[in-house]
GROMACS .gro file of C-alpha atoms in nm:
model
  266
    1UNK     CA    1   0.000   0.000   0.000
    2UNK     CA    2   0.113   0.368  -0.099
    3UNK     CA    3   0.156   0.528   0.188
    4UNK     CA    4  -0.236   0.707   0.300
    5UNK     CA    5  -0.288   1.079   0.382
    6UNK     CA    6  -0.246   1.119   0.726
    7UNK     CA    7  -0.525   1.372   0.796
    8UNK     CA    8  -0.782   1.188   0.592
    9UNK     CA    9  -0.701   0.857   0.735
   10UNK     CA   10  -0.666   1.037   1.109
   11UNK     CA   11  -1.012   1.168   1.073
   12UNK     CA   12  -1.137   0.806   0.959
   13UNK     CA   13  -1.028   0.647   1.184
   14UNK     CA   14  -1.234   0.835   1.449
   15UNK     CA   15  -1.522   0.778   1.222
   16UNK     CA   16  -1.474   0.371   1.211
   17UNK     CA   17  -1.376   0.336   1.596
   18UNK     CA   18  -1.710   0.522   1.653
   19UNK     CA   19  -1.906   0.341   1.395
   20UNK     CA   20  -1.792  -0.027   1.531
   21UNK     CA   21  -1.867   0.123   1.863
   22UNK     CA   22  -2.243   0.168   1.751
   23UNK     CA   23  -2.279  -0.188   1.604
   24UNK     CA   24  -2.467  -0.009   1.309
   25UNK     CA   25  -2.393  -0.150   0.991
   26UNK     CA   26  -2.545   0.221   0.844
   27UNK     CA   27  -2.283   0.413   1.029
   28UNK     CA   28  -2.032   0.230   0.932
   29UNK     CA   29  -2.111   0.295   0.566
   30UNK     CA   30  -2.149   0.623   0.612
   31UNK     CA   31  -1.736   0.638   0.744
   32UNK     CA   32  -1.661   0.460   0.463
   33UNK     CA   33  -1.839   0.732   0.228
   34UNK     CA   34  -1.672   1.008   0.407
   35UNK     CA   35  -1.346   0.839   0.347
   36UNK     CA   36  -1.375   0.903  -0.005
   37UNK     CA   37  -1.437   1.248   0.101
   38UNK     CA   38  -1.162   1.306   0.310
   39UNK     CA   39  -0.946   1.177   0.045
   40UNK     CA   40  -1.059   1.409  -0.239
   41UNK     CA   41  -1.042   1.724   0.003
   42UNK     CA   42  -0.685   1.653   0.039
   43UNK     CA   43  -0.543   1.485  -0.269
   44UNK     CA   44  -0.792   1.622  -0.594
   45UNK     CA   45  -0.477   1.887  -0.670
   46UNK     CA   46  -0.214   1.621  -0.669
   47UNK     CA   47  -0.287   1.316  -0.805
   48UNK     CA   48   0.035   1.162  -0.705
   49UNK     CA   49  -0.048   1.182  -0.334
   50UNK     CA   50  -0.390   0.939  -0.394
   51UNK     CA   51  -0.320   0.619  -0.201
   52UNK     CA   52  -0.309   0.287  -0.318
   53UNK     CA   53  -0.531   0.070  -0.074
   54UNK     CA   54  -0.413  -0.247  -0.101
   55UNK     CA   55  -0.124  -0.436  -0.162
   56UNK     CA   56   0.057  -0.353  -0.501
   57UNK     CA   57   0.199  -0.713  -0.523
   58UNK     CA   58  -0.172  -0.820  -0.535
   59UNK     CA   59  -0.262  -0.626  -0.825
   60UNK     CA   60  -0.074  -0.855  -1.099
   61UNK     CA   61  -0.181  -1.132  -0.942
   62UNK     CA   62  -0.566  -1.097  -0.925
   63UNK     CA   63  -0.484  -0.954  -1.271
   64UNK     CA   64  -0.349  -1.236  -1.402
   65UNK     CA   65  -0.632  -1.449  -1.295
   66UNK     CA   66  -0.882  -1.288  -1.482
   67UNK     CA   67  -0.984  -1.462  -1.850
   68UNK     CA   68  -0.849  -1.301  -2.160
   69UNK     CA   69  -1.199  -1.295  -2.303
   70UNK     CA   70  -1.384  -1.126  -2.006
   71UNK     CA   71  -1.450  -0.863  -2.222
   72UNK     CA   72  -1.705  -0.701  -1.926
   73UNK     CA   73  -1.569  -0.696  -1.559
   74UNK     CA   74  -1.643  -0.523  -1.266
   75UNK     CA   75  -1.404  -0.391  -1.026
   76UNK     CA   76  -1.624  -0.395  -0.669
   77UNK     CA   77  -1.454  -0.147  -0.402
   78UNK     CA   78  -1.229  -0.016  -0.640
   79UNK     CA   79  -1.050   0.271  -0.399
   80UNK     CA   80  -0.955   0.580  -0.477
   81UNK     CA   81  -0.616   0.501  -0.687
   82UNK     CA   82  -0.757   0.167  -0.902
   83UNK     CA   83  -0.459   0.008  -1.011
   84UNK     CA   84  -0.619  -0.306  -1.029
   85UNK     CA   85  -0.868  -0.186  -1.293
   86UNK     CA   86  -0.576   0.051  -1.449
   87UNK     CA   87  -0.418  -0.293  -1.553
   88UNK     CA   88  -0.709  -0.470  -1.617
   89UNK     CA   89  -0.839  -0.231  -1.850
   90UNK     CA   90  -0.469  -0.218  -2.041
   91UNK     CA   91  -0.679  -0.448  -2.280
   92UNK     CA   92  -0.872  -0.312  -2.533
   93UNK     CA   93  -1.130  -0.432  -2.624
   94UNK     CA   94  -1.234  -0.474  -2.243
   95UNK     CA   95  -1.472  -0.221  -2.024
   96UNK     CA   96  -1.396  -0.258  -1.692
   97UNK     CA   97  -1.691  -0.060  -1.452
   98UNK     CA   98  -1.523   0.044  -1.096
   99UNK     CA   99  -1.766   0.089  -0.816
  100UNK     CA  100  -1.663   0.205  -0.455
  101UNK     CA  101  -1.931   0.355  -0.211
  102UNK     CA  102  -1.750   0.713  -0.182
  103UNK     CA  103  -1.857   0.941  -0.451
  104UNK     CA  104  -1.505   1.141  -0.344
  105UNK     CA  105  -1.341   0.801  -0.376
  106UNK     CA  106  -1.524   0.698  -0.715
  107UNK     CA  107  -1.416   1.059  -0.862
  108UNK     CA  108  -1.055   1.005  -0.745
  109UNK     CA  109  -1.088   0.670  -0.959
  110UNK     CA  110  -1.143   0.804  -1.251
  111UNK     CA  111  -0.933   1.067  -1.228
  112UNK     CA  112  -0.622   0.870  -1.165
  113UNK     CA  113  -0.724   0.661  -1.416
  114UNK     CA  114  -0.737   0.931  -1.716
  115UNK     CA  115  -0.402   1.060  -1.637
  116UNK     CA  116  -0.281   0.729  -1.776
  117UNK     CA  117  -0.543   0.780  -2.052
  118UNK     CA  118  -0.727   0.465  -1.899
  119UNK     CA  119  -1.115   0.517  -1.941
  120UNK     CA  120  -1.307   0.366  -1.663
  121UNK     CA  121  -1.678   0.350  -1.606
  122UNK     CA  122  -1.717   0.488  -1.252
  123UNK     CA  123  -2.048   0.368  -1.055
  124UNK     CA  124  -2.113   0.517  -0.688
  125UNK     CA  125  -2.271   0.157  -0.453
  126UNK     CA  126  -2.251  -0.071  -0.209
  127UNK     CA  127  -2.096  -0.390  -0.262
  128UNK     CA  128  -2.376  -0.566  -0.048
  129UNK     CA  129  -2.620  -0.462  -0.294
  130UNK     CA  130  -2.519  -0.386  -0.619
  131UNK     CA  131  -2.695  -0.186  -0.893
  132UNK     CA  132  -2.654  -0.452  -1.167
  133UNK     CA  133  -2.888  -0.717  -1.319
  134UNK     CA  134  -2.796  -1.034  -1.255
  135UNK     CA  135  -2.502  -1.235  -1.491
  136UNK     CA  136  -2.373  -0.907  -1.610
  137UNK     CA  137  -2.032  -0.959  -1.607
  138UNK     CA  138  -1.790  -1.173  -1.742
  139UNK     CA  139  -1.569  -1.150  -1.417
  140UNK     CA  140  -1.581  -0.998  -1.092
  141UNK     CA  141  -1.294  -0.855  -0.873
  142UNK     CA  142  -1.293  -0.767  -0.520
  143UNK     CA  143  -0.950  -0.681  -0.382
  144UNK     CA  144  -0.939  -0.563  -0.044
  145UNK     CA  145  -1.252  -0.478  -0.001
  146UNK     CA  146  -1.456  -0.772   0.143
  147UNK     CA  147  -1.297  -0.724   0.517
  148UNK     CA  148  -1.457  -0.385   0.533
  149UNK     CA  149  -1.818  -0.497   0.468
  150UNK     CA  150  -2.068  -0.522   0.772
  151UNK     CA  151  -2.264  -0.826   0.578
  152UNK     CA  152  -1.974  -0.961   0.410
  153UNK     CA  153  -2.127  -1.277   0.366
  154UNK     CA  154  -2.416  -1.076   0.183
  155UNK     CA  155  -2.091  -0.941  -0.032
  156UNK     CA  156  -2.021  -1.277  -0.108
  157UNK     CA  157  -2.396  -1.352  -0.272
  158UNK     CA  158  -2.409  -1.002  -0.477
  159UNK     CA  159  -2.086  -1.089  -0.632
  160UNK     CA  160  -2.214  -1.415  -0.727
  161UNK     CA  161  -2.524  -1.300  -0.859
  162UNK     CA  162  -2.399  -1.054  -1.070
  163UNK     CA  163  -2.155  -1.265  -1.259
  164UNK     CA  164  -2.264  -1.493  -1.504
  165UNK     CA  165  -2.317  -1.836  -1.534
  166UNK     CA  166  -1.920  -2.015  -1.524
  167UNK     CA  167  -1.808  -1.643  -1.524
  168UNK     CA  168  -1.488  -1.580  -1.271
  169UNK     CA  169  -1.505  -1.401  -0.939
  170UNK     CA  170  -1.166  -1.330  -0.732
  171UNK     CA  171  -1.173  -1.194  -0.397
  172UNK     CA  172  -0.868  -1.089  -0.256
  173UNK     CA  173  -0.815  -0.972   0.094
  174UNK     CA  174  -0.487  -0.960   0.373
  175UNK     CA  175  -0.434  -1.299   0.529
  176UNK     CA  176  -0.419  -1.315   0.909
  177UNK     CA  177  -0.231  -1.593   0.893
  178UNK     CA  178   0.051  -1.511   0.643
  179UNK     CA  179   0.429  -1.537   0.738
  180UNK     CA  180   0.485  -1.211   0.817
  181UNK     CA  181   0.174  -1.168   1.057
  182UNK     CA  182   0.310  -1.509   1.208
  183UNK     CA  183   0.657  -1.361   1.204
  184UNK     CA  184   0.519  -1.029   1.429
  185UNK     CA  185   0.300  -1.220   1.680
  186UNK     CA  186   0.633  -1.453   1.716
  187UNK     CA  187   0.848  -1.172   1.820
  188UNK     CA  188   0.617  -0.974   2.037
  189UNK     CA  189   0.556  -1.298   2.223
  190UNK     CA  190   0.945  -1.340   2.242
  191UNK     CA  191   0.927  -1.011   2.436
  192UNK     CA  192   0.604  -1.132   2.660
  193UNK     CA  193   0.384  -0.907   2.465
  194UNK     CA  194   0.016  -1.053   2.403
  195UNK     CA  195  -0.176  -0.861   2.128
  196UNK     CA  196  -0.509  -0.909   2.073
  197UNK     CA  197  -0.565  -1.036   1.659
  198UNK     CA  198  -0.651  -0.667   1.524
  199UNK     CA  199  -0.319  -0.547   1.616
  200UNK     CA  200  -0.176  -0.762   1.328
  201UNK     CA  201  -0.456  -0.669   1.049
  202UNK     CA  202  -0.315  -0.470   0.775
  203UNK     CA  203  -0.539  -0.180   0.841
  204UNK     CA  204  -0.664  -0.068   1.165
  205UNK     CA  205  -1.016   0.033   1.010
  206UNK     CA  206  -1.078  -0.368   0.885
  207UNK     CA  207  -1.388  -0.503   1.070
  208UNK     CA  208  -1.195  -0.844   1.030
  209UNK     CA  209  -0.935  -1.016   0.839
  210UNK     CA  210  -0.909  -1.390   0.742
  211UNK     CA  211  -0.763  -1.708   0.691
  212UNK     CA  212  -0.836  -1.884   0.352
  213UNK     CA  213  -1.009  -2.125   0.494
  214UNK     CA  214  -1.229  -1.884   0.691
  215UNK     CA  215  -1.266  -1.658   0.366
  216UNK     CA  216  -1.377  -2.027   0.187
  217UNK     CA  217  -1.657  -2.035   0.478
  218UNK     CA  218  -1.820  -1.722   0.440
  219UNK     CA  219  -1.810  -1.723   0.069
  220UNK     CA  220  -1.894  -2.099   0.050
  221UNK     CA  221  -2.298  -2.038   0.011
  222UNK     CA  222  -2.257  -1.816  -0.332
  223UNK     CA  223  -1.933  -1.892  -0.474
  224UNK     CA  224  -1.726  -2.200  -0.540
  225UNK     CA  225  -1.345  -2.165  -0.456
  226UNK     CA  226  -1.218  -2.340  -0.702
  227UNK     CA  227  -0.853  -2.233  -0.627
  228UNK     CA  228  -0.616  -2.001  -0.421
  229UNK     CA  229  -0.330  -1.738  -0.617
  230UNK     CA  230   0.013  -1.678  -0.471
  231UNK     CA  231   0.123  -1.363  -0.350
  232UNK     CA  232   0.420  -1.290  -0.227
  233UNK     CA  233   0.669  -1.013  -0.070
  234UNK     CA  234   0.867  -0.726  -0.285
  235UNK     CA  235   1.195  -0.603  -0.093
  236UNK     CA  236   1.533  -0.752   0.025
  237UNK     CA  237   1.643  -1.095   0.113
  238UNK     CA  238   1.374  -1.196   0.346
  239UNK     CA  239   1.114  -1.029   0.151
  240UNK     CA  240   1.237  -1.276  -0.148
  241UNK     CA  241   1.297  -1.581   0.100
  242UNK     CA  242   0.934  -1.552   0.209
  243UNK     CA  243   0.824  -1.518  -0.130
  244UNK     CA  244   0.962  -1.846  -0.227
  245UNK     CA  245   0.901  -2.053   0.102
  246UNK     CA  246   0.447  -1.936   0.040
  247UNK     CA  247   0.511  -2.077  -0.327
  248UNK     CA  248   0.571  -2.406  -0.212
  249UNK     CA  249   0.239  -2.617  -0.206
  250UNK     CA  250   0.270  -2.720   0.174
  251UNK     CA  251   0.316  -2.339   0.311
  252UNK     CA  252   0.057  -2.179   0.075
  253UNK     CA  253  -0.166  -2.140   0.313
  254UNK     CA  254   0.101  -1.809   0.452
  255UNK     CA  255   0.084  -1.637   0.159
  256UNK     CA  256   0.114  -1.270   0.198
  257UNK     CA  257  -0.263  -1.215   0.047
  258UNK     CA  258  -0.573  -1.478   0.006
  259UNK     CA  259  -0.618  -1.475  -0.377
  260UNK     CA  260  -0.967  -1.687  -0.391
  261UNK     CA  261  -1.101  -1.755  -0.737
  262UNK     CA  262  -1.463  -1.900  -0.773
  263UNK     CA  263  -1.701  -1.930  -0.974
  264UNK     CA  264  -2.104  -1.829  -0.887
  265UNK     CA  265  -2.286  -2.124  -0.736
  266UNK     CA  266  -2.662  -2.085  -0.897
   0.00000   0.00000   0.00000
């Protein structure tokens, strides 16, 4: 992840600590909207300071896992800097629609997008019910996006439904089991430190993070998983070490991001 504007994400954090506080599914929305915001408040006259929200060795890898000839795909929670979509839509003859529920954070989209003269289709919803018929897309991503939903097992169904029949969906979100994670609760416990699981979660406004098979469970009524995509570390030695040791079938289960793809489950 680029590195996130510190007032925006200082102000949302109040908003999600309050939000969870309530319980309110609604309010917690509503933090999410203002996010997007925050964000354009502060970054709309420099384009170069608009975060990246997830993982950048994710993108190429949930790229890569999308069909050639999904000519229509959807993008759901697409964040304010949409690399994922950037690359997916490198491919001509594809439209790729990006959705996020911030109309600050859909704007941003496209924005970022046309300065590298990538046209996006930029819809304003919510990812637990989505303004599309159903089967209208060839494939469906979701990267880092299904950990912030209230319902996200009601995520799971709208994803399914609006894909069509043997379409692809990939949902990618932080593992809370990966090597490093495993790694940082090893050497606070070295020093007799106990954190409680959110301490570890990639970002302190996720309602929850996963392990693949957990992430199998809650999408397991709408979507068949019909396999998990590497992703790895990008940095020095141990970055590359870790990289290689998740690759290997028997540790795959630590990789750095869970990479599910499915198909919808009529």
């Amino acid at each position: 992840m680029t590195a996130p504007m510190t007032d925006a994400f200082t102000r949302h954090r109040a908003d999600i600590e309050a939000a969870r506080a309530s319980g309110d599914p609604r309010q917690i929305k509503a933090a999410y909207r203002s996010l997007g915001t925050y964000l354009e408040d502060d970054t709309a006259d420099d384009l170069d300071r608009v975060p990246v929200l997830s993982f950048g060795e994710t993108t190429p890898v949930v790229a890569a896992e999308v069909p050639a000839d999904a000519d229509l795909v959807l993008d759901a929670g697409c964040g304010p800097n949409p690399a994922l979509a950037i690359a997916l839509a490198s491919q001509a003859a594809r439209t790729v629609i990006v959705l996020d529920i911030g109309l600050g954070t859909s704007r941003l989209a496209l924005a970022v997008a046309a300065r590298s003269n990538v046209r996006l289709v930029a819809v304003v919803g919510d990812v637990e019910s989505l303004p599309f018929r159903n089967a209208a897309f060839d494939a469906v991503v979701c990267d880092d996006t299904i950990e912030h939903l209230p319902d996200d097992r009601q995520g799971g169904r709208e994803l399914s439904r609006v894909t069509r029949d043997e379409g692809t969906v990939i949902v990618a979100t932080p593992n809370r089991r990966s090597l490093e994670v495993l790694w940082r609760k090893a050497a606070d416990r070295s020093r007799l430190r106990r954190l409680p699981a959110a301490a570890y979660f990639a970002a302190d406004s996720h309602l929850r993070e996963y392990t693949p098979r957990e992430l199998t469970s809650v999408l397991d009524a709408s979507l068949d998983v019909r396999c998990f995509a590497v992703v790895g570390w990008r940095g020095g030695r141990t970055a590359r070490w870790a990289t290689r040791v998740v690759r290997r079938k028997p540790f795959r289960g630590f990789t750095r991001t869970i990479v599910a793809v499915a198909q919808p489950v009529r």
